mmCIF file of C-alpha atoms in Angstrom:
data_model
loop_
_atom_site.group_PDB
_atom_site.id
_atom_site.type_symbol
_atom_site.label_atom_id
_atom_site.label_comp_id
_atom_site.label_asym_id
_atom_site.label_seq_id
_atom_site.Cartn_x
_atom_site.Cartn_y
_atom_site.Cartn_z
ATOM 1 C CA UNK K 1 -14.960 -26.925 -27.891
ATOM 2 C CA UNK K 2 -13.817 -29.203 -25.089
ATOM 3 C CA UNK K 3 -10.978 -28.781 -22.591
ATOM 4 C CA UNK K 4 -9.314 -31.777 -24.226
ATOM 5 C CA UNK K 5 -9.107 -30.112 -27.648
ATOM 6 C CA UNK K 6 -7.695 -26.952 -26.146
ATOM 7 C CA UNK K 7 -5.146 -28.837 -23.998
ATOM 8 C CA UNK K 8 -4.043 -30.692 -27.132
ATOM 9 C CA UNK K 9 -3.605 -27.439 -29.070
ATOM 10 C CA UNK K 10 -1.575 -25.939 -26.199
ATOM 11 C CA UNK K 11 0.712 -28.957 -25.920
ATOM 12 C CA UNK K 12 1.338 -28.984 -29.677
ATOM 13 C CA UNK K 13 2.073 -25.271 -29.613
ATOM 14 C CA UNK K 14 4.430 -25.680 -26.635
ATOM 15 C CA UNK K 15 6.330 -28.357 -28.584
ATOM 16 C CA UNK K 16 6.564 -26.413 -31.815
ATOM 17 C CA UNK K 17 7.679 -23.234 -29.991
ATOM 18 C CA UNK K 18 10.382 -25.044 -28.022
ATOM 19 C CA UNK K 19 11.652 -26.685 -31.216
ATOM 20 C CA UNK K 20 11.595 -23.363 -33.088
ATOM 21 C CA UNK K 21 13.460 -21.732 -30.150
ATOM 22 C CA UNK K 22 16.208 -24.356 -30.423
ATOM 23 C CA UNK K 23 16.365 -24.096 -34.217
ATOM 24 C CA UNK K 24 16.525 -20.264 -34.129
ATOM 25 C CA UNK K 25 19.505 -20.437 -31.749
ATOM 26 C CA UNK K 26 21.302 -22.626 -34.346
ATOM 27 C CA UNK K 27 20.653 -20.342 -37.339
ATOM 28 C CA UNK K 28 23.543 -18.443 -38.959
ATOM 29 C CA UNK K 29 21.795 -15.136 -38.491
ATOM 30 C CA UNK K 30 20.753 -15.379 -34.850
ATOM 31 C CA UNK K 31 20.390 -11.608 -34.525
ATOM 32 C CA UNK K 32 17.507 -11.591 -36.991
ATOM 33 C CA UNK K 33 15.793 -14.259 -34.866
ATOM 34 C CA UNK K 34 16.078 -12.480 -31.492
ATOM 35 C CA UNK K 35 12.389 -11.548 -31.225
ATOM 36 C CA UNK K 36 11.405 -15.003 -32.433
ATOM 37 C CA UNK K 37 13.560 -16.658 -29.739
ATOM 38 C CA UNK K 38 12.028 -14.423 -27.082
ATOM 39 C CA UNK K 39 8.444 -15.066 -28.167
ATOM 40 C CA UNK K 40 9.020 -18.794 -28.652
ATOM 41 C CA UNK K 41 10.106 -19.102 -25.000
ATOM 42 C CA UNK K 42 7.214 -17.039 -23.752
ATOM 43 C CA UNK K 43 4.655 -18.831 -25.893
ATOM 44 C CA UNK K 44 5.921 -22.312 -24.950
ATOM 45 C CA UNK K 45 5.769 -21.386 -21.268
ATOM 46 C CA UNK K 46 2.252 -19.880 -21.299
ATOM 47 C CA UNK K 47 0.986 -22.885 -23.311
ATOM 48 C CA UNK K 48 2.347 -25.238 -20.621
ATOM 49 C CA UNK K 49 0.729 -23.011 -17.998
ATOM 50 C CA UNK K 50 -2.637 -23.044 -19.781
ATOM 51 C CA UNK K 51 -2.541 -26.828 -20.235
ATOM 52 C CA UNK K 52 -1.853 -27.269 -16.520
ATOM 53 C CA UNK K 53 -4.721 -24.923 -15.619
ATOM 54 C CA UNK K 54 -7.217 -26.856 -17.756
ATOM 55 C CA UNK K 55 -5.944 -30.270 -16.646
ATOM 56 C CA UNK K 56 -6.289 -29.319 -12.989
ATOM 57 C CA UNK K 57 -9.667 -27.626 -13.413
ATOM 58 C CA UNK K 58 -8.479 -24.182 -12.362
ATOM 59 C CA UNK K 59 -11.135 -21.482 -11.834
ATOM 60 C CA UNK K 60 -8.796 -19.251 -13.890
ATOM 61 C CA UNK K 61 -8.471 -21.600 -16.868
ATOM 62 C CA UNK K 62 -10.587 -19.332 -19.087
ATOM 63 C CA UNK K 63 -8.631 -16.170 -18.308
ATOM 64 C CA UNK K 64 -5.307 -17.963 -18.681
ATOM 65 C CA UNK K 65 -6.459 -19.203 -22.111
ATOM 66 C CA UNK K 66 -7.344 -15.608 -23.016
ATOM 67 C CA UNK K 67 -3.801 -14.454 -22.267
ATOM 68 C CA UNK K 68 -2.397 -17.539 -24.005
ATOM 69 C CA UNK K 69 -4.351 -16.618 -27.146
ATOM 70 C CA UNK K 70 -2.736 -13.165 -27.241
ATOM 71 C CA UNK K 71 0.783 -14.508 -26.789
ATOM 72 C CA UNK K 72 0.225 -17.254 -29.399
ATOM 73 C CA UNK K 73 -1.022 -14.617 -31.833
ATOM 74 C CA UNK K 74 2.072 -12.430 -31.284
ATOM 75 C CA UNK K 75 4.402 -15.420 -31.590
ATOM 76 C CA UNK K 76 2.653 -16.555 -34.773
ATOM 77 C CA UNK K 77 2.939 -13.051 -36.257
ATOM 78 C CA UNK K 78 6.691 -12.968 -35.552
ATOM 79 C CA UNK K 79 7.330 -16.499 -36.830
ATOM 80 C CA UNK K 80 5.343 -15.831 -40.007
ATOM 81 C CA UNK K 81 7.904 -13.155 -40.996
ATOM 82 C CA UNK K 82 10.708 -15.708 -41.340
ATOM 83 C CA UNK K 83 11.128 -18.197 -44.183
ATOM 84 C CA UNK K 84 12.747 -21.002 -42.187
ATOM 85 C CA UNK K 85 10.634 -24.142 -42.192
ATOM 86 C CA UNK K 86 10.618 -24.284 -38.391
ATOM 87 C CA UNK K 87 9.247 -20.710 -38.251
ATOM 88 C CA UNK K 88 6.553 -21.362 -40.832
ATOM 89 C CA UNK K 89 5.455 -24.555 -39.053
ATOM 90 C CA UNK K 90 5.500 -22.750 -35.720
ATOM 91 C CA UNK K 91 3.415 -19.844 -37.041
ATOM 92 C CA UNK K 92 0.744 -22.246 -38.260
ATOM 93 C CA UNK K 93 0.524 -24.080 -34.932
ATOM 94 C CA UNK K 94 0.531 -20.785 -32.980
ATOM 95 C CA UNK K 95 -2.365 -19.405 -35.026
ATOM 96 C CA UNK K 96 -4.345 -22.605 -34.499
ATOM 97 C CA UNK K 97 -3.707 -22.507 -30.758
ATOM 98 C CA UNK K 98 -4.587 -18.782 -30.593
ATOM 99 C CA UNK K 99 -7.925 -19.538 -32.253
ATOM 100 C CA UNK K 100 -8.754 -22.453 -29.965
ATOM 101 C CA UNK K 101 -7.706 -20.552 -26.813
ATOM 102 C CA UNK K 102 -9.748 -17.520 -27.868
ATOM 103 C CA UNK K 103 -12.868 -19.705 -28.132
ATOM 104 C CA UNK K 104 -12.109 -21.334 -24.784
ATOM 105 C CA UNK K 105 -11.723 -17.937 -23.132
ATOM 106 C CA UNK K 106 -15.044 -16.596 -24.416
ATOM 107 C CA UNK A 1 23.019 -23.746 5.661
ATOM 108 C CA UNK A 2 19.289 -23.112 5.937
ATOM 109 C CA UNK A 3 16.563 -23.478 3.323
ATOM 110 C CA UNK A 4 16.116 -19.710 3.495
ATOM 111 C CA UNK A 5 19.712 -18.991 2.398
ATOM 112 C CA UNK A 6 19.430 -21.434 -0.472
ATOM 113 C CA UNK A 7 16.038 -20.085 -1.590
ATOM 114 C CA UNK A 8 17.541 -16.581 -1.555
ATOM 115 C CA UNK A 9 20.506 -17.700 -3.679
ATOM 116 C CA UNK A 10 18.169 -19.399 -6.175
ATOM 117 C CA UNK A 11 15.907 -16.349 -6.503
ATOM 118 C CA UNK A 12 18.900 -14.050 -7.045
ATOM 119 C CA UNK A 13 20.282 -16.421 -9.646
ATOM 120 C CA UNK A 14 16.910 -16.663 -11.389
ATOM 121 C CA UNK A 15 16.803 -12.855 -11.599
ATOM 122 C CA UNK A 16 20.362 -12.416 -12.862
ATOM 123 C CA UNK A 17 19.893 -15.170 -15.475
ATOM 124 C CA UNK A 18 16.642 -13.713 -16.782
ATOM 125 C CA UNK A 19 18.232 -10.263 -17.006
ATOM 126 C CA UNK A 20 21.319 -11.676 -18.749
ATOM 127 C CA UNK A 21 19.023 -13.577 -21.164
ATOM 128 C CA UNK A 22 17.288 -10.323 -22.102
ATOM 129 C CA UNK A 23 20.579 -8.416 -22.405
ATOM 130 C CA UNK A 24 22.154 -11.141 -24.582
ATOM 131 C CA UNK A 25 19.208 -10.956 -26.982
ATOM 132 C CA UNK A 26 19.913 -7.198 -27.366
ATOM 133 C CA UNK A 27 23.653 -7.550 -28.066
ATOM 134 C CA UNK A 28 25.040 -6.760 -31.517
ATOM 135 C CA UNK A 29 26.626 -10.160 -31.792
ATOM 136 C CA UNK A 30 23.728 -12.392 -30.754
ATOM 137 C CA UNK A 31 25.259 -15.438 -32.462
ATOM 138 C CA UNK A 32 28.192 -15.416 -30.042
ATOM 139 C CA UNK A 33 25.693 -15.392 -27.158
ATOM 140 C CA UNK A 34 23.551 -18.347 -28.330
ATOM 141 C CA UNK A 35 24.807 -20.810 -25.692
ATOM 142 C CA UNK A 36 24.562 -18.125 -23.044
ATOM 143 C CA UNK A 37 20.911 -17.407 -23.959
ATOM 144 C CA UNK A 38 20.112 -21.122 -23.844
ATOM 145 C CA UNK A 39 21.774 -21.694 -20.463
ATOM 146 C CA UNK A 40 20.353 -18.482 -18.965
ATOM 147 C CA UNK A 41 16.822 -19.719 -19.699
ATOM 148 C CA UNK A 42 17.519 -23.169 -18.338
ATOM 149 C CA UNK A 43 19.270 -21.877 -15.235
ATOM 150 C CA UNK A 44 16.553 -19.307 -14.436
ATOM 151 C CA UNK A 45 13.903 -22.010 -14.781
ATOM 152 C CA UNK A 46 15.613 -24.643 -12.605
ATOM 153 C CA UNK A 47 16.336 -21.987 -9.952
ATOM 154 C CA UNK A 48 12.617 -21.119 -9.828
ATOM 155 C CA UNK A 49 11.850 -24.844 -9.624
ATOM 156 C CA UNK A 50 14.327 -25.371 -6.762
ATOM 157 C CA UNK A 51 12.992 -22.360 -4.845
ATOM 158 C CA UNK A 52 9.452 -23.725 -5.162
ATOM 159 C CA UNK A 53 10.564 -27.174 -3.973
ATOM 160 C CA UNK A 54 12.229 -25.769 -0.853
ATOM 161 C CA UNK A 55 9.402 -23.337 -0.103
ATOM 162 C CA UNK A 56 6.825 -26.122 -0.300
ATOM 163 C CA UNK A 57 8.931 -28.618 1.658
ATOM 164 C CA UNK A 58 9.226 -31.118 -1.172
ATOM 165 C CA UNK A 59 10.757 -34.519 -0.357
ATOM 166 C CA UNK A 60 12.813 -33.982 -3.531
ATOM 167 C CA UNK A 61 14.195 -30.574 -2.586
ATOM 168 C CA UNK A 62 17.704 -31.969 -2.008
ATOM 169 C CA UNK A 63 17.889 -33.781 -5.350
ATOM 170 C CA UNK A 64 16.448 -30.803 -7.208
ATOM 171 C CA UNK A 65 19.123 -28.598 -5.607
ATOM 172 C CA UNK A 66 21.753 -31.103 -6.766
ATOM 173 C CA UNK A 67 20.609 -30.740 -10.376
ATOM 174 C CA UNK A 68 20.281 -26.976 -9.948
ATOM 175 C CA UNK A 69 23.929 -26.820 -8.805
ATOM 176 C CA UNK A 70 25.080 -28.543 -12.009
ATOM 177 C CA UNK A 71 23.086 -26.243 -14.273
ATOM 178 C CA UNK A 72 24.227 -23.124 -12.356
ATOM 179 C CA UNK A 73 27.844 -24.272 -12.715
ATOM 180 C CA UNK A 74 27.454 -24.751 -16.492
ATOM 181 C CA UNK A 75 25.690 -21.399 -16.883
ATOM 182 C CA UNK A 76 28.393 -19.669 -14.812
ATOM 183 C CA UNK A 77 31.127 -21.277 -16.946
ATOM 184 C CA UNK A 78 29.481 -20.039 -20.161
ATOM 185 C CA UNK A 79 28.791 -16.516 -18.831
ATOM 186 C CA UNK A 80 32.355 -16.205 -17.518
ATOM 187 C CA UNK A 81 33.648 -16.459 -21.124
ATOM 188 C CA UNK A 82 32.007 -13.187 -22.147
ATOM 189 C CA UNK A 83 33.172 -9.703 -21.191
ATOM 190 C CA UNK A 84 29.750 -8.037 -21.054
ATOM 191 C CA UNK A 85 28.981 -6.702 -17.575
ATOM 192 C CA UNK A 86 25.692 -8.643 -17.467
ATOM 193 C CA UNK A 87 27.540 -11.892 -18.207
ATOM 194 C CA UNK A 88 30.247 -11.260 -15.601
ATOM 195 C CA UNK A 89 27.634 -10.413 -12.955
ATOM 196 C CA UNK A 90 25.589 -13.464 -13.934
ATOM 197 C CA UNK A 91 28.623 -15.775 -13.729
ATOM 198 C CA UNK A 92 29.351 -14.582 -10.191
ATOM 199 C CA UNK A 93 25.774 -15.136 -9.002
ATOM 200 C CA UNK A 94 25.589 -18.546 -10.764
ATOM 201 C CA UNK A 95 28.778 -19.737 -9.063
ATOM 202 C CA UNK A 96 27.477 -18.606 -5.682
ATOM 203 C CA UNK A 97 24.161 -20.386 -6.244
ATOM 204 C CA UNK A 98 25.950 -23.544 -7.477
ATOM 205 C CA UNK A 99 27.988 -23.623 -4.254
ATOM 206 C CA UNK A 100 24.987 -23.112 -1.993
ATOM 207 C CA UNK A 101 22.855 -25.686 -3.867
ATOM 208 C CA UNK A 102 25.697 -28.207 -3.752
ATOM 209 C CA UNK A 103 25.850 -27.902 0.041
ATOM 210 C CA UNK A 104 22.066 -28.178 0.290
ATOM 211 C CA UNK A 105 22.084 -31.329 -1.841
ATOM 212 C CA UNK A 106 24.719 -33.094 0.255
ATOM 213 C CA UNK Y 1 6.231 1.862 -9.330
ATOM 214 C CA UNK Y 2 9.295 0.137 -10.754
ATOM 215 C CA UNK Y 3 9.681 -3.372 -12.148
ATOM 216 C CA UNK Y 4 11.955 -4.111 -9.189
ATOM 217 C CA UNK Y 5 9.224 -3.398 -6.613
ATOM 218 C CA UNK Y 6 6.730 -5.535 -8.478
ATOM 219 C CA UNK Y 7 9.205 -8.408 -8.917
ATOM 220 C CA UNK Y 8 9.910 -8.255 -5.190
ATOM 221 C CA UNK Y 9 6.189 -8.389 -4.358
ATOM 222 C CA UNK Y 10 5.705 -11.366 -6.689
ATOM 223 C CA UNK Y 11 8.633 -13.310 -5.223
ATOM 224 C CA UNK Y 12 7.399 -12.700 -1.666
ATOM 225 C CA UNK Y 13 3.917 -13.801 -2.657
ATOM 226 C CA UNK Y 14 5.280 -16.910 -4.381
ATOM 227 C CA UNK Y 15 7.134 -17.810 -1.175
ATOM 228 C CA UNK Y 16 4.203 -17.213 1.168
ATOM 229 C CA UNK Y 17 1.823 -19.164 -1.094
ATOM 230 C CA UNK Y 18 4.160 -22.152 -1.358
ATOM 231 C CA UNK Y 19 4.628 -22.165 2.417
ATOM 232 C CA UNK Y 20 0.870 -21.863 2.995
ATOM 233 C CA UNK Y 21 0.300 -24.709 0.507
ATOM 234 C CA UNK Y 22 2.660 -26.948 2.501
ATOM 235 C CA UNK Y 23 1.142 -25.921 5.838
ATOM 236 C CA UNK Y 24 -2.441 -26.494 4.589
ATOM 237 C CA UNK Y 25 -1.508 -30.038 3.532
ATOM 238 C CA UNK Y 26 -0.323 -30.677 7.122
ATOM 239 C CA UNK Y 27 -3.477 -29.359 8.836
ATOM 240 C CA UNK Y 28 -5.825 -31.756 10.648
ATOM 241 C CA UNK Y 29 -8.758 -30.594 8.600
ATOM 242 C CA UNK Y 30 -7.323 -30.758 5.086
ATOM 243 C CA UNK Y 31 -10.766 -30.912 3.483
ATOM 244 C CA UNK Y 32 -11.574 -27.406 4.703
ATOM 245 C CA UNK Y 33 -8.346 -26.195 3.100
ATOM 246 C CA UNK Y 34 -8.904 -27.720 -0.365
ATOM 247 C CA UNK Y 35 -9.647 -24.419 -2.140
ATOM 248 C CA UNK Y 36 -6.792 -22.762 -0.292
ATOM 249 C CA UNK Y 37 -4.348 -25.473 -1.445
ATOM 250 C CA UNK Y 38 -5.561 -25.117 -5.027
ATOM 251 C CA UNK Y 39 -5.286 -21.321 -5.063
ATOM 252 C CA UNK Y 40 -1.930 -21.323 -3.249
ATOM 253 C CA UNK Y 41 -0.440 -23.464 -6.019
ATOM 254 C CA UNK Y 42 -1.932 -21.356 -8.756
ATOM 255 C CA UNK Y 43 -0.933 -18.083 -7.139
ATOM 256 C CA UNK Y 44 2.643 -19.205 -6.440
ATOM 257 C CA UNK Y 45 2.999 -20.328 -10.055
ATOM 258 C CA UNK Y 46 1.604 -17.167 -11.689
ATOM 259 C CA UNK Y 47 3.773 -15.024 -9.369
ATOM 260 C CA UNK Y 48 6.874 -16.916 -10.545
ATOM 261 C CA UNK Y 49 5.666 -16.458 -14.134
ATOM 262 C CA UNK Y 50 5.143 -12.710 -13.665
ATOM 263 C CA UNK Y 51 8.554 -12.268 -12.016
ATOM 264 C CA UNK Y 52 10.196 -14.049 -14.946
ATOM 265 C CA UNK Y 53 8.323 -11.874 -17.459
ATOM 266 C CA UNK Y 54 9.448 -8.645 -15.795
ATOM 267 C CA UNK Y 55 13.021 -9.837 -15.260
ATOM 268 C CA UNK Y 56 13.351 -10.784 -18.916
ATOM 269 C CA UNK Y 57 11.643 -7.637 -20.211
ATOM 270 C CA UNK Y 58 8.743 -9.446 -21.834
ATOM 271 C CA UNK Y 59 6.395 -7.403 -24.051
ATOM 272 C CA UNK Y 60 3.591 -9.171 -22.156
ATOM 273 C CA UNK Y 61 4.802 -8.295 -18.652
ATOM 274 C CA UNK Y 62 1.943 -5.825 -18.112
ATOM 275 C CA UNK Y 63 -0.792 -8.239 -19.162
ATOM 276 C CA UNK Y 64 0.734 -11.068 -17.143
ATOM 277 C CA UNK Y 65 0.770 -8.771 -14.094
ATOM 278 C CA UNK Y 66 -2.908 -8.020 -14.734
ATOM 279 C CA UNK Y 67 -3.778 -11.706 -14.570
ATOM 280 C CA UNK Y 68 -1.469 -12.178 -11.594
ATOM 281 C CA UNK Y 69 -3.359 -9.426 -9.740
ATOM 282 C CA UNK Y 70 -6.661 -11.278 -10.221
ATOM 283 C CA UNK Y 71 -5.283 -14.593 -9.007
ATOM 284 C CA UNK Y 72 -3.563 -12.953 -6.009
ATOM 285 C CA UNK Y 73 -6.848 -11.264 -5.092
ATOM 286 C CA UNK Y 74 -8.750 -14.580 -5.229
ATOM 287 C CA UNK Y 75 -6.056 -16.380 -3.250
ATOM 288 C CA UNK Y 76 -6.028 -13.597 -0.637
ATOM 289 C CA UNK Y 77 -9.839 -13.763 -0.350
ATOM 290 C CA UNK Y 78 -9.704 -17.527 0.257
ATOM 291 C CA UNK Y 79 -6.802 -17.366 2.727
ATOM 292 C CA UNK Y 80 -8.481 -14.553 4.664
ATOM 293 C CA UNK Y 81 -11.357 -16.926 5.542
ATOM 294 C CA UNK Y 82 -9.098 -19.197 7.605
ATOM 295 C CA UNK Y 83 -7.697 -18.420 11.044
ATOM 296 C CA UNK Y 84 -4.411 -20.294 10.704
ATOM 297 C CA UNK Y 85 -1.427 -17.963 11.013
ATOM 298 C CA UNK Y 86 -0.042 -19.156 7.669
ATOM 299 C CA UNK Y 87 -3.330 -18.284 5.951
ATOM 300 C CA UNK Y 88 -3.562 -14.850 7.551
ATOM 301 C CA UNK Y 89 0.040 -14.034 6.614
ATOM 302 C CA UNK Y 90 -0.541 -15.349 3.101
ATOM 303 C CA UNK Y 91 -3.709 -13.255 2.662
ATOM 304 C CA UNK Y 92 -1.814 -10.097 3.609
ATOM 305 C CA UNK Y 93 1.025 -10.764 1.170
ATOM 306 C CA UNK Y 94 -1.430 -11.737 -1.612
ATOM 307 C CA UNK Y 95 -3.384 -8.496 -1.202
ATOM 308 C CA UNK Y 96 -0.172 -6.469 -1.319
ATOM 309 C CA UNK Y 97 0.975 -8.277 -4.456
ATOM 310 C CA UNK Y 98 -2.470 -7.879 -6.075
ATOM 311 C CA UNK Y 99 -2.279 -4.118 -5.492
ATOM 312 C CA UNK Y 100 1.243 -3.769 -6.860
ATOM 313 C CA UNK Y 101 0.489 -5.956 -9.913
ATOM 314 C CA UNK Y 102 -2.700 -4.001 -10.622
ATOM 315 C CA UNK Y 103 -0.711 -0.768 -10.732
ATOM 316 C CA UNK Y 104 1.933 -2.366 -12.939
ATOM 317 C CA UNK Y 105 -0.731 -3.609 -15.354
ATOM 318 C CA UNK Y 106 -2.378 -0.216 -15.755
ATOM 319 C CA UNK C 1 14.080 -44.887 -27.453
ATOM 320 C CA UNK C 2 13.602 -41.523 -29.148
ATOM 321 C CA UNK C 3 13.101 -38.088 -27.615
ATOM 322 C CA UNK C 4 9.607 -38.109 -29.111
ATOM 323 C CA UNK C 5 8.531 -41.220 -27.180
ATOM 324 C CA UNK C 6 9.870 -39.802 -23.944
ATOM 325 C CA UNK C 7 8.251 -36.386 -24.511
ATOM 326 C CA UNK C 8 4.955 -38.176 -25.152
ATOM 327 C CA UNK C 9 5.270 -40.195 -21.918
ATOM 328 C CA UNK C 10 6.057 -37.011 -19.949
ATOM 329 C CA UNK C 11 3.094 -35.099 -21.377
ATOM 330 C CA UNK C 12 0.722 -37.979 -20.622
ATOM 331 C CA UNK C 13 2.067 -38.222 -17.102
ATOM 332 C CA UNK C 14 1.737 -34.443 -16.608
ATOM 333 C CA UNK C 15 -1.914 -34.681 -17.674
ATOM 334 C CA UNK C 16 -2.773 -37.667 -15.499
ATOM 335 C CA UNK C 17 -1.049 -36.123 -12.454
ATOM 336 C CA UNK C 18 -2.834 -32.793 -12.842
ATOM 337 C CA UNK C 19 -6.171 -34.590 -13.210
ATOM 338 C CA UNK C 20 -5.449 -36.799 -10.186
ATOM 339 C CA UNK C 21 -4.445 -33.670 -8.198
ATOM 340 C CA UNK C 22 -7.808 -32.071 -8.985
ATOM 341 C CA UNK C 23 -9.736 -35.263 -8.225
ATOM 342 C CA UNK C 24 -7.909 -35.792 -4.894
ATOM 343 C CA UNK C 25 -8.862 -32.269 -3.802
ATOM 344 C CA UNK C 26 -12.528 -33.190 -4.443
ATOM 345 C CA UNK C 27 -12.474 -36.460 -2.466
ATOM 346 C CA UNK C 28 -14.389 -36.750 0.820
ATOM 347 C CA UNK C 29 -11.287 -37.807 2.680
ATOM 348 C CA UNK C 30 -8.812 -35.173 1.503
ATOM 349 C CA UNK C 31 -6.509 -35.749 4.481
ATOM 350 C CA UNK C 32 -5.751 -39.284 3.324
ATOM 351 C CA UNK C 33 -4.792 -37.847 -0.090
ATOM 352 C CA UNK C 34 -2.381 -35.156 1.166
ATOM 353 C CA UNK C 35 0.809 -36.918 0.033
ATOM 354 C CA UNK C 36 -0.841 -37.815 -3.257
ATOM 355 C CA UNK C 37 -1.787 -34.161 -3.881
ATOM 356 C CA UNK C 38 1.756 -33.062 -3.081
ATOM 357 C CA UNK C 39 3.404 -35.644 -5.342
ATOM 358 C CA UNK C 40 0.904 -35.110 -8.164
ATOM 359 C CA UNK C 41 1.855 -31.415 -8.297
ATOM 360 C CA UNK C 42 5.550 -32.145 -8.178
ATOM 361 C CA UNK C 43 5.355 -34.918 -10.757
ATOM 362 C CA UNK C 44 3.232 -32.867 -13.175
ATOM 363 C CA UNK C 45 5.682 -29.980 -12.915
ATOM 364 C CA UNK C 46 8.879 -32.015 -13.425
ATOM 365 C CA UNK C 47 7.247 -33.817 -16.386
ATOM 366 C CA UNK C 48 6.507 -30.442 -18.014
ATOM 367 C CA UNK C 49 10.094 -29.400 -17.265
ATOM 368 C CA UNK C 50 11.523 -32.577 -18.804
ATOM 369 C CA UNK C 51 9.340 -32.246 -21.919
ATOM 370 C CA UNK C 52 10.551 -28.665 -22.378
ATOM 371 C CA UNK C 53 14.188 -29.737 -21.972
ATOM 372 C CA UNK C 54 13.884 -32.439 -24.625
ATOM 373 C CA UNK C 55 11.870 -30.260 -27.017
ATOM 374 C CA UNK C 56 14.451 -27.483 -26.819
ATOM 375 C CA UNK C 57 17.451 -29.835 -27.063
ATOM 376 C CA UNK C 58 18.858 -28.960 -23.660
ATOM 377 C CA UNK C 59 22.322 -30.304 -22.788
ATOM 378 C CA UNK C 60 20.743 -31.296 -19.446
ATOM 379 C CA UNK C 61 17.819 -33.241 -20.917
ATOM 380 C CA UNK C 62 19.296 -36.598 -19.805
ATOM 381 C CA UNK C 63 19.895 -35.514 -16.213
ATOM 382 C CA UNK C 64 16.474 -33.883 -15.987
ATOM 383 C CA UNK C 65 14.908 -37.137 -17.211
ATOM 384 C CA UNK C 66 16.854 -38.985 -14.499
ATOM 385 C CA UNK C 67 15.325 -36.794 -11.803
ATOM 386 C CA UNK C 68 11.917 -37.031 -13.492
ATOM 387 C CA UNK C 69 12.132 -40.842 -13.333
ATOM 388 C CA UNK C 70 12.664 -40.732 -9.561
ATOM 389 C CA UNK C 71 9.753 -38.369 -8.950
ATOM 390 C CA UNK C 72 7.449 -40.379 -11.259
ATOM 391 C CA UNK C 73 8.378 -43.548 -9.362
ATOM 392 C CA UNK C 74 7.571 -41.940 -5.989
ATOM 393 C CA UNK C 75 4.303 -40.500 -7.307
ATOM 394 C CA UNK C 76 3.329 -43.875 -8.776
ATOM 395 C CA UNK C 77 4.103 -45.617 -5.460
ATOM 396 C CA UNK C 78 1.881 -43.170 -3.567
ATOM 397 C CA UNK C 79 -0.981 -43.306 -6.086
ATOM 398 C CA UNK C 80 -0.874 -47.117 -6.152
ATOM 399 C CA UNK C 81 -1.846 -47.176 -2.444
ATOM 400 C CA UNK C 82 -5.259 -45.613 -3.132
ATOM 401 C CA UNK C 83 -8.230 -47.380 -4.694
ATOM 402 C CA UNK C 84 -9.743 -44.377 -6.484
ATOM 403 C CA UNK C 85 -9.819 -44.886 -10.242
ATOM 404 C CA UNK C 86 -7.940 -41.626 -10.831
ATOM 405 C CA UNK C 87 -5.134 -42.811 -8.518
ATOM 406 C CA UNK C 88 -4.879 -46.242 -10.139
ATOM 407 C CA UNK C 89 -4.778 -44.712 -13.628
ATOM 408 C CA UNK C 90 -2.208 -42.171 -12.464
ATOM 409 C CA UNK C 91 0.020 -44.838 -10.897
ATOM 410 C CA UNK C 92 0.070 -46.772 -14.164
ATOM 411 C CA UNK C 93 1.025 -43.731 -16.238
ATOM 412 C CA UNK C 94 3.654 -42.647 -13.669
ATOM 413 C CA UNK C 95 5.324 -46.068 -13.734
ATOM 414 C CA UNK C 96 5.400 -46.034 -17.532
ATOM 415 C CA UNK C 97 6.914 -42.548 -17.568
ATOM 416 C CA UNK C 98 9.462 -43.501 -14.879
ATOM 417 C CA UNK C 99 10.591 -46.437 -17.032
ATOM 418 C CA UNK C 100 10.886 -44.380 -20.211
ATOM 419 C CA UNK C 101 12.715 -41.519 -18.439
ATOM 420 C CA UNK C 102 15.108 -43.958 -16.778
ATOM 421 C CA UNK C 103 16.068 -45.346 -20.194
ATOM 422 C CA UNK C 104 16.457 -41.838 -21.608
ATOM 423 C CA UNK C 105 18.710 -40.844 -18.711
ATOM 424 C CA UNK C 106 21.046 -43.809 -19.114
#
């Protein structure tokens, strides 16, 4: 596992979460998506934070990846409950990023 | 107008927008609040960005405040449409921050 | 301990760290301040992140505060080594924020 | 010019700036790199902000890209003054991102 692989996973997850956030806000039933919207924002933001930490060689990169893994996992679990394509795609990318960040943190 | 007044306005606006974002996601009619949720996130984030720029003496602080003023104005205009207390409070703080940031930018 | 106290501590720490960052970059001996500059940036950014999480009622606010406490502690330890007024002031505010965030996390 | 090309340019620029920031802080002559460190942080952060805005379909994406273009240009101009490989690489990526963001903004 290299920093570069983990940065890549975080940047992909940031993108998918921000796109899912936008798509959820356009759905007919926004109320059903409220937790998804909330977690998408949080997950996108921690992924950007983790990427920055690794890119700039932060002494806290490992711990930040550990927290990122937990938030990605929670966001993936929420997205996986919804049938929309953007949620299913997002869940997949979140789970992948959670796995990679977990390895990085350990 | 000092940096300190403008930083204070940005941090208050960041707080009110993040609280309004959370409250909107808990409303019964989330769909009606979709634009408000979107602008609350964006406004909170640019306010944090502007505060950081002023606190760290960025050569771009003025231009960042100019952009912050525009986003605060748009967020205030959206919040002002809704009768919820959190939206009315947020609109007031956004308008104040827009005014202060506009002065800082000029 | 309320969210409001912890948010306040984080925003004060963000401000002091960003100001210390700027002041360190203006010192004659910048090389000696390299770790301080690095930690000031990281600490300011995680404090902003923690404030946002509490303001928006994130389910991860506690865990983010836990990480914030660790980074504040490290930043305070680095700042405390330097005699510059901005470093001494920053160390004090970092230690206070570390304490408050630790309580919030537990 | 598509959003996807501009997002890609912003994420590459964020990465190069964060890496240059880290490398500058490790140089023997840190004092000479002070402005580069400062602009690298600012440029990395606005690039992340612009990527987020485009990914989440923000109504302010164009204006944020306009500001991003100006900061990338300034960061590229500063990096171009230094002979270190990381600065030369960073300048090149900053100029490319400035160009792409300028087109997106117009």
